[in-house]
Tab-separated table of C-alpha atoms in Angstrom:
chain	number	residue	atom	x	y	z
A	1	MET	CA	109.055	83.242	67.205
A	2	HIS	CA	108.986	80.661	69.944
A	3	PHE	CA	112.429	81.897	70.978
A	4	LEU	CA	110.937	85.356	71.548
A	5	ALA	CA	108.052	83.913	73.487
A	6	HIS	CA	110.305	82.071	75.884
A	7	HIS	CA	112.972	84.748	76.158
A	8	ILE	CA	110.918	87.938	76.237
A	9	CYS	CA	112.232	88.677	79.721
A	10	ARG	CA	115.464	87.271	81.118
A	11	CYS	CA	116.752	90.146	83.234
A	12	GLU	CA	116.818	90.097	87.023
A	13	TRP	CA	114.749	92.448	89.184
A	14	GLN	CA	117.179	95.076	90.450
A	15	ARG	CA	115.976	97.709	92.886
A	16	PRO	CA	118.386	100.433	91.760
A	17	VAL	CA	116.893	100.294	88.245
A	18	TRP	CA	113.253	100.722	89.149
A	19	MET	CA	114.046	103.204	91.911
A	20	ILE	CA	115.736	105.385	89.298
A	21	SER	CA	112.703	104.993	87.027
A	22	VAL	CA	110.316	105.962	89.832
A	23	ALA	CA	112.386	109.030	90.626
A	24	LYS	CA	112.256	110.143	87.021
A	25	TRP	CA	108.523	109.562	86.784
A	26	THR	CA	107.728	111.503	89.956
A	27	SER	CA	109.678	114.497	88.733
A	28	ASN	CA	107.294	114.962	85.782
A	29	THR	CA	104.222	117.201	85.741
A	30	MET	CA	101.555	116.576	88.401
A	31	GLU	CA	98.735	117.600	86.067
A	32	SER	CA	98.612	114.384	84.028
A	33	ALA	CA	95.292	112.564	83.966
A	34	SER	CA	97.030	109.256	84.580
A	35	LEU	CA	98.329	110.584	87.904
A	36	LYS	CA	94.765	110.141	89.208
A	37	VAL	CA	95.225	106.430	88.664
A	38	MET	CA	98.600	106.396	90.378
A	39	ARG	CA	97.182	108.046	93.500
A	40	VAL	CA	94.905	105.096	94.171
A	41	MET	CA	97.481	102.454	93.379
A	42	GLU	CA	99.128	100.710	96.276
A	43	ARG	CA	102.842	100.011	96.350
A	44	THR	CA	102.431	96.374	95.353
A	45	PHE	CA	100.559	97.204	92.159
A	46	ARG	CA	103.031	99.919	91.181
A	47	GLU	CA	105.810	97.374	91.494
A	48	GLN	CA	103.795	94.956	89.354
A	49	LEU	CA	103.499	97.561	86.611
A	50	LEU	CA	107.166	98.414	86.907
A	51	LEU	CA	107.946	94.703	86.611
A	52	LEU	CA	105.909	94.615	83.404
A	53	LEU	CA	107.848	97.612	82.086
A	54	LEU	CA	111.110	95.976	83.120
A	55	CYS	CA	110.194	92.735	81.378
A	56	VAL	CA	109.183	94.302	78.092
A	57	SER	CA	112.149	96.679	78.185
A	58	VAL	CA	114.490	93.803	77.315
A	59	LEU	CA	112.873	93.863	73.921
A	60	ARG	CA	114.949	97.021	73.454
A	61	GLY	CA	118.246	95.423	74.518
A	62	ASP	CA	120.056	95.317	77.844
A	63	CYS	CA	117.716	95.829	80.805
A	64	ARG	CA	120.118	98.264	82.460
A	65	TYR	CA	118.951	100.844	79.892
A	66	ILE	CA	115.371	100.794	81.145
A	67	GLU	CA	115.504	104.483	82.013
A	68	ASN	CA	116.302	105.304	78.376
A	69	ASN	CA	113.214	103.745	76.810
A	70	ASP	CA	110.768	106.064	75.037
A	71	VAL	CA	107.577	104.949	76.818
A	72	SER	CA	106.310	107.926	78.804
A	73	ARG	CA	104.550	107.625	82.151
A	74	ASP	CA	101.287	108.826	80.586
A	75	ASP	CA	101.436	106.208	77.831
A	76	PHE	CA	102.300	103.437	80.267
A	77	TYR	CA	99.417	104.114	82.656
A	78	SER	CA	96.884	105.005	79.954
A	79	ILE	CA	96.195	101.304	79.432
A	80	PHE	CA	94.521	101.330	82.866
A	81	ASN	CA	92.893	104.769	82.553
A	82	SER	CA	89.206	104.418	81.620
A	83	GLU	CA	88.712	108.203	81.699
A	84	LEU	CA	91.210	108.622	78.876
A	85	LYS	CA	89.408	105.988	76.804
A	86	ARG	CA	86.028	107.663	77.245
A	87	GLU	CA	87.400	110.953	75.917
A	88	ILE	CA	87.685	109.492	72.402
A	89	PRO	CA	84.398	109.878	70.431
A	90	ALA	CA	82.941	106.668	69.031
A	91	ASP	CA	82.981	107.935	65.426
A	92	PHE	CA	86.564	109.210	65.568
A	93	LEU	CA	89.355	107.009	64.157
A	94	TYR	CA	92.325	107.555	66.416
A	95	ARG	CA	95.717	107.535	64.674
A	96	ARG	CA	99.239	107.746	66.005
A	97	PRO	CA	102.691	106.224	65.385
A	98	LEU	CA	103.388	102.769	66.784
A	99	ARG	CA	106.448	102.503	69.019
A	100	CYS	CA	108.863	99.584	69.167
A	101	LEU	CA	107.672	99.032	72.734
A	102	ASP	CA	104.037	100.021	73.065
A	103	MET	CA	100.753	99.583	74.912
A	104	ILE	CA	97.399	100.060	73.187
A	105	ALA	CA	94.000	100.137	74.912
A	106	VAL	CA	91.905	102.061	72.348
A	107	ASP	CA	90.580	101.509	68.843
A	108	GLY	CA	92.605	103.129	66.100
A	109	GLN	CA	95.342	102.896	63.502
A	110	PHE	CA	98.968	102.669	64.595
A	111	THR	CA	101.736	102.981	62.000
A	112	PHE	CA	105.300	101.839	62.550
A	113	THR	CA	108.060	103.243	60.327
A	114	THR	CA	111.622	102.080	60.804
A	115	GLU	CA	114.313	104.736	61.106
A	116	ARG	CA	116.957	102.200	62.110
A	117	PRO	CA	116.949	98.399	62.542
A	118	GLN	CA	114.496	97.353	65.272
A	119	LEU	CA	115.186	93.735	66.117
A	120	SER	CA	112.936	92.999	69.118
A	121	CYS	CA	109.683	94.942	69.366
A	122	ALA	CA	106.299	94.234	70.939
A	123	ALA	CA	102.933	95.937	71.354
A	124	PHE	CA	100.639	94.895	74.215
A	125	LEU	CA	96.931	95.221	73.351
A	126	SER	CA	94.180	95.345	75.969
A	127	ALA	CA	90.390	95.776	76.035
A	128	GLU	CA	87.530	95.655	78.523
A	129	PRO	CA	86.649	92.283	80.112
A	130	THR	CA	83.590	91.881	77.861
A	131	GLU	CA	85.551	92.576	74.662
A	132	VAL	CA	87.919	90.828	72.287
A	133	ILE	CA	90.464	92.489	69.999
A	134	SER	CA	90.568	92.475	66.207
A	135	VAL	CA	93.983	93.224	64.678
A	136	HIS	CA	94.263	93.998	60.953
A	137	LEU	CA	97.561	94.523	59.122
A	138	GLU	CA	97.607	97.117	56.341
A	139	ASP	CA	100.180	98.768	54.071
A	140	VAL	CA	102.795	96.190	55.015
A	141	ASP	CA	106.202	96.983	53.519
A	142	ILE	CA	108.741	94.628	55.105
A	143	ASP	CA	111.365	92.200	53.815
A	144	CYS	CA	110.294	88.733	54.949
A	145	ARG	CA	113.158	87.064	53.073
A	146	GLY	CA	115.599	89.408	54.757
A	147	GLY	CA	114.548	88.333	58.246
A	148	ASP	CA	111.727	90.776	58.995
A	149	PHE	CA	108.558	89.453	60.639
A	150	ILE	CA	105.257	90.545	62.202
A	151	THR	CA	103.561	88.004	64.474
A	152	VAL	CA	100.288	88.381	66.361
A	153	PHE	CA	99.908	86.312	69.544
A	154	ASP	CA	96.512	85.415	70.991
A	155	GLY	CA	97.160	86.467	74.603
A	156	TRP	CA	100.105	87.936	76.485
A	157	VAL	CA	103.609	86.574	77.079
A	158	LEU	CA	105.574	87.765	80.127
A	159	LYS	CA	108.792	86.216	81.388
A	160	GLY	CA	108.155	83.215	79.153
A	161	GLU	CA	104.718	82.687	80.768
A	162	LYS	CA	101.547	82.840	78.720
A	163	PHE	CA	98.088	84.141	79.510
A	164	PRO	CA	95.780	82.366	79.046
A	165	SER	CA	97.654	79.251	80.097
A	166	LEU	CA	97.893	76.193	77.883
A	167	GLN	CA	95.164	74.536	79.987
A	168	ASP	CA	92.735	77.459	79.666
A	169	HIS	CA	93.079	78.531	76.030
A	170	PRO	CA	90.888	76.798	73.421
A	171	LEU	CA	93.691	76.646	70.824
A	172	PRO	CA	97.002	74.737	70.907
A	173	VAL	CA	99.893	77.097	71.454
A	174	HIS	CA	101.251	76.929	67.881
A	175	GLU	CA	97.903	78.123	66.522
A	176	ARG	CA	97.988	81.163	68.794
A	177	TYR	CA	100.915	82.589	66.789
A	178	VAL	CA	99.952	84.096	63.417
A	179	ASP	CA	102.958	85.182	61.362
A	180	TYR	CA	102.422	87.608	58.488
A	181	CYS	CA	105.403	86.326	56.510
A	182	ASP	CA	104.125	82.749	56.711
A	183	SER	CA	100.478	83.505	55.952
A	184	GLY	CA	100.785	86.648	53.822
A	185	ALA	CA	97.574	88.149	52.488
A	186	THR	CA	95.555	85.112	53.601
A	187	LYS	CA	95.824	86.082	57.282
A	188	ARG	CA	95.945	89.862	57.545
A	189	SER	CA	93.230	89.941	60.223
A	190	VAL	CA	93.410	88.188	63.591
A	191	ARG	CA	90.769	88.123	66.324
A	192	SER	CA	91.799	87.391	69.898
A	193	SER	CA	89.993	84.887	72.121
A	194	GLN	CA	90.045	87.215	75.147
A	195	ASN	CA	90.593	90.865	76.091
A	196	VAL	CA	94.382	90.851	75.586
A	197	ALA	CA	96.622	90.238	72.583
A	198	MET	CA	100.198	90.960	71.571
A	199	VAL	CA	102.153	91.835	68.415
A	200	PHE	CA	105.834	90.941	67.996
A	201	PHE	CA	107.810	92.437	65.121
A	202	ARG	CA	111.363	92.751	63.805
A	203	ILE	CA	112.382	95.015	60.924
A	204	TYR	CA	115.896	95.553	59.601
A	205	ASN	CA	115.677	98.080	56.756
A	206	PRO	CA	115.112	101.815	57.424
A	207	GLY	CA	111.991	103.086	55.708
A	208	SER	CA	110.064	99.832	56.057
A	209	SER	CA	106.630	100.214	57.603
A	210	PHE	CA	103.243	98.699	58.410
A	211	THR	CA	99.959	99.772	59.993
A	212	LEU	CA	97.967	98.040	62.714
A	213	THR	CA	94.231	98.670	62.803
A	214	VAL	CA	92.938	97.733	66.256
A	215	GLN	CA	89.241	97.347	66.943
A	216	ARG	CA	87.527	96.092	70.098
A	217	GLN	CA	84.460	93.918	69.673
A	218	ILE	CA	81.805	92.706	72.098
A	219	ASN	CA	82.263	89.155	73.381
A	220	PRO	CA	78.881	87.678	74.429
A	221	PHE	CA	80.486	84.979	76.586
A	222	PRO	CA	83.829	86.279	77.909
A	223	CYS	CA	86.086	83.571	79.240
A	224	ASN	CA	89.701	84.498	80.015
A	225	VAL	CA	90.191	88.074	81.229
A	226	ILE	CA	92.941	90.290	82.634
A	227	SER	CA	91.349	93.050	84.697
A	228	GLN	CA	92.457	96.600	83.961
A	229	SER	CA	91.103	97.896	87.257
A	230	PRO	CA	91.912	97.231	90.949
A	231	GLU	CA	88.208	97.122	91.768
A	232	GLY	CA	84.993	96.067	90.097
A	233	SER	CA	82.448	93.291	89.753
A	234	TYR	CA	82.048	90.519	87.238
A	235	THR	CA	79.827	87.565	86.372
A	236	MET	CA	81.372	84.626	84.561
A	237	VAL	CA	78.999	82.313	82.681
A	238	VAL	CA	79.980	79.127	80.846
A	239	PRO	CA	77.004	77.924	78.748
A	240	GLN	CA	77.326	74.131	78.544
A	241	GLN	CA	80.805	74.186	77.073
A	242	GLN	CA	83.784	72.102	78.126
A	243	ARG	CA	86.263	74.836	78.845
A	244	ASN	CA	88.225	76.576	81.585
A	245	CYS	CA	87.852	80.319	82.181
A	246	SER	CA	90.082	82.563	84.306
A	247	PHE	CA	89.602	86.115	85.557
A	248	SER	CA	93.033	87.518	86.473
A	249	ILE	CA	93.420	90.498	88.840
A	250	ILE	CA	97.026	91.703	89.001
A	251	TYR	CA	96.606	93.404	92.358
A	252	PRO	CA	96.367	92.327	96.025
A	253	VAL	CA	92.610	92.364	96.541
A	254	GLU	CA	89.670	91.263	98.638
A	255	VAL	CA	87.387	88.990	96.601
A	256	ASP	CA	83.697	88.745	97.459
A	257	ILE	CA	82.094	85.728	95.766
A	258	SER	CA	78.389	86.506	96.045
A	259	GLU	CA	76.819	83.805	93.889
A	260	PHE	CA	77.900	80.451	92.551
A	261	SER	CA	75.507	78.345	90.504
A	262	MET	CA	76.262	74.863	89.187
A	263	GLY	CA	73.702	73.252	86.916
A	264	HIS	CA	73.681	69.947	88.801
A	265	ASN	CA	73.183	71.192	92.371
A	266	ASN	CA	71.570	74.617	92.463
A	267	HIS	CA	69.733	74.075	95.763
A	268	PHE	CA	72.537	73.108	98.145
A	269	HIS	CA	73.673	75.346	100.982
A	270	LYS	CA	77.040	77.034	100.789
A	271	ARG	CA	79.958	74.865	101.807
A	272	PHE	CA	83.574	74.204	100.944
A	273	VAL	CA	84.170	70.726	99.540
A	274	PRO	CA	87.624	69.137	99.338
A	275	GLY	CA	88.360	67.283	96.136
A	276	CYS	CA	86.160	69.449	93.938
A	277	ALA	CA	88.206	68.497	90.867
A	278	GLU	CA	86.511	65.092	90.893
A	279	THR	CA	83.110	66.702	90.163
A	280	GLY	CA	84.237	68.128	86.815
A	281	ASP	CA	82.495	71.468	87.515
A	282	PHE	CA	83.985	73.817	90.098
A	283	VAL	CA	85.479	77.238	90.803
A	284	GLN	CA	89.009	77.793	92.111
A	285	LEU	CA	90.547	80.782	93.816
A	286	LEU	CA	94.257	80.947	92.923
A	287	GLY	CA	97.064	83.235	94.058
A	288	GLY	CA	100.746	83.927	93.450
A	289	SER	CA	103.055	86.017	91.304
A	290	SER	CA	102.938	84.104	88.012
A	291	MET	CA	101.028	85.147	84.895
A	292	ASP	CA	100.415	81.472	84.061
A	293	THR	CA	97.423	80.238	86.083
A	294	SER	CA	98.774	76.684	86.054
A	295	LYS	CA	101.710	77.913	88.188
A	296	LEU	CA	99.553	79.623	90.834
A	297	LEU	CA	98.739	78.015	94.153
A	298	PRO	CA	95.130	76.979	94.896
A	299	ILE	CA	93.662	78.711	97.940
A	300	THR	CA	90.172	77.230	97.957
A	301	ASP	CA	87.579	75.752	95.613
A	302	PHE	CA	83.800	75.550	95.363
A	303	CYS	CA	81.669	72.839	93.800
A	304	THR	CA	78.245	73.326	95.393
A	305	SER	CA	75.940	76.221	94.585
A	306	PHE	CA	75.313	79.041	97.055
A	307	THR	CA	74.244	82.656	97.437
A	308	GLY	CA	75.570	85.104	100.014
A	309	ALA	CA	78.870	86.848	100.573
A	310	THR	CA	82.115	84.899	100.843
A	311	LEU	CA	84.980	87.325	101.533
A	312	ILE	CA	88.587	86.283	100.995
A	313	LYS	CA	91.575	88.649	101.241
A	314	MET	CA	94.448	87.856	98.898
A	315	GLY	CA	97.853	89.450	99.451
A	316	CYS	CA	99.090	88.292	96.043
A	317	ASP	CA	100.463	90.000	92.951
A	318	ASN	CA	98.034	87.958	90.859
A	319	THR	CA	94.631	86.757	92.109
A	320	VAL	CA	92.600	84.516	89.809
A	321	VAL	CA	89.007	83.316	89.889
A	322	ARG	CA	89.003	80.212	87.667
A	323	MET	CA	85.994	78.172	86.552
A	324	VAL	CA	86.344	74.617	85.250
A	325	SER	CA	83.305	73.323	83.320
A	326	SER	CA	82.578	69.833	82.043
A	327	GLY	CA	80.114	71.063	79.422
A	328	ARG	CA	77.150	69.277	80.998
A	329	PHE	CA	75.688	72.329	82.718
A	330	VAL	CA	75.345	76.092	82.590
A	331	ASN	CA	77.726	77.340	85.282
A	332	ARG	CA	77.804	80.839	86.734
A	333	VAL	CA	79.843	82.716	89.331
A	334	SER	CA	79.443	86.358	90.399
A	335	PHE	CA	82.060	88.246	92.385
A	336	SER	CA	83.379	91.689	93.201
A	337	TYR	CA	86.871	92.775	94.179
A	338	ARG	CA	88.638	95.777	95.678
A	339	LEU	CA	92.229	96.802	96.270
A	340	LEU	CA	93.631	96.055	99.717
A	341	ASP	CA	95.097	99.025	101.528
A	342	SER	CA	98.584	99.034	103.058
A	343	GLN	CA	97.284	98.303	106.573
A	344	GLU	CA	95.363	95.230	105.394
A	345	LEU	CA	98.406	93.978	103.515
A	346	GLN	CA	100.564	94.397	106.603
A	347	ILE	CA	98.114	92.414	108.749
A	348	ILE	CA	97.987	89.605	106.207
A	349	LYS	CA	101.770	89.505	106.071
A	350	GLN	CA	102.156	89.471	109.838
A	351	ASN	CA	99.628	86.657	110.202
A	352	ASN	CA	101.261	84.640	107.425
A	353	VAL	CA	97.788	84.054	105.989
A	354	GLU	CA	99.049	84.035	102.416
A	355	ASP	CA	102.738	83.930	103.117
A	356	PHE	CA	103.561	82.307	99.780
A	357	CYS	CA	102.282	85.413	97.990
A	358	PHE	CA	104.913	87.601	99.675
A	359	ASN	CA	107.799	85.181	99.264
A	360	THR	CA	107.372	84.101	95.631
């Protein structure tokens, strides 16, 4: 399983491949609901999504066959389409087949039945920032002794990088993998620690099957989050717990930090303080192209409380607001974010303000 985690994506980014994929996508019907999402996406975000598709496509084999995968454009973008999610009534149990390569952002039951050996499959699960994901395995008919497996991972793995990072997740990495064949009936249900989770599976024998029941649950104190939207607002609260929390925005955005409250100095004026790490309680703004927050570059940090707008434009594929808490205080940060347009991105690039974000 660790081999899969570290080798989930080994192929190189090749423009001819994704250009072919884009051409195929744009030739489809213009009446899809997910096209509304695409119209507001900037070029950088589209490439980020295509990179995700490219990475997970190696689960199917050689990455040069990306155009042959069976994930449709509508299915791929539905994970970011809140309108589609709202169309499903609360009392309706959604059911559909589970694909070898899949994305799931709704509650429901998803059944996988093998027609031929499927050796490297994965399903990416996502929920709202204030939710966690419960995954329950039912009607499992696989041959564990013959090499089959189903493993749930608490988080996402992309290009060998994990979210949340090892520094930010409350569990050691080996406890974040739950293997059905190792635990059997004792561990049929797994609850994620944040709003994303992942299921790896390999099945050799045709006719073997299993069902995933996915249910989103409210998280009263969300910590690590991957945003599904290029714009929004969020308040992160850490209630006297020694933990690190990250809010990841996989778009180039402008971040407006409107309030920052540390329990030990609520009445100070706003200011930037070098060496905030020494205080034990601070907020970082990170940027780069990695999924792992420990590999992103720090842009600035805050360790004294303030109110009032602090606007920072980030021309990065991944922008992260990260709070580090010692557990001595109740810490709180409120911020909003919006997608940068192409003109703003060009200005940032010309000024070399965040040059590392364009060159990584």
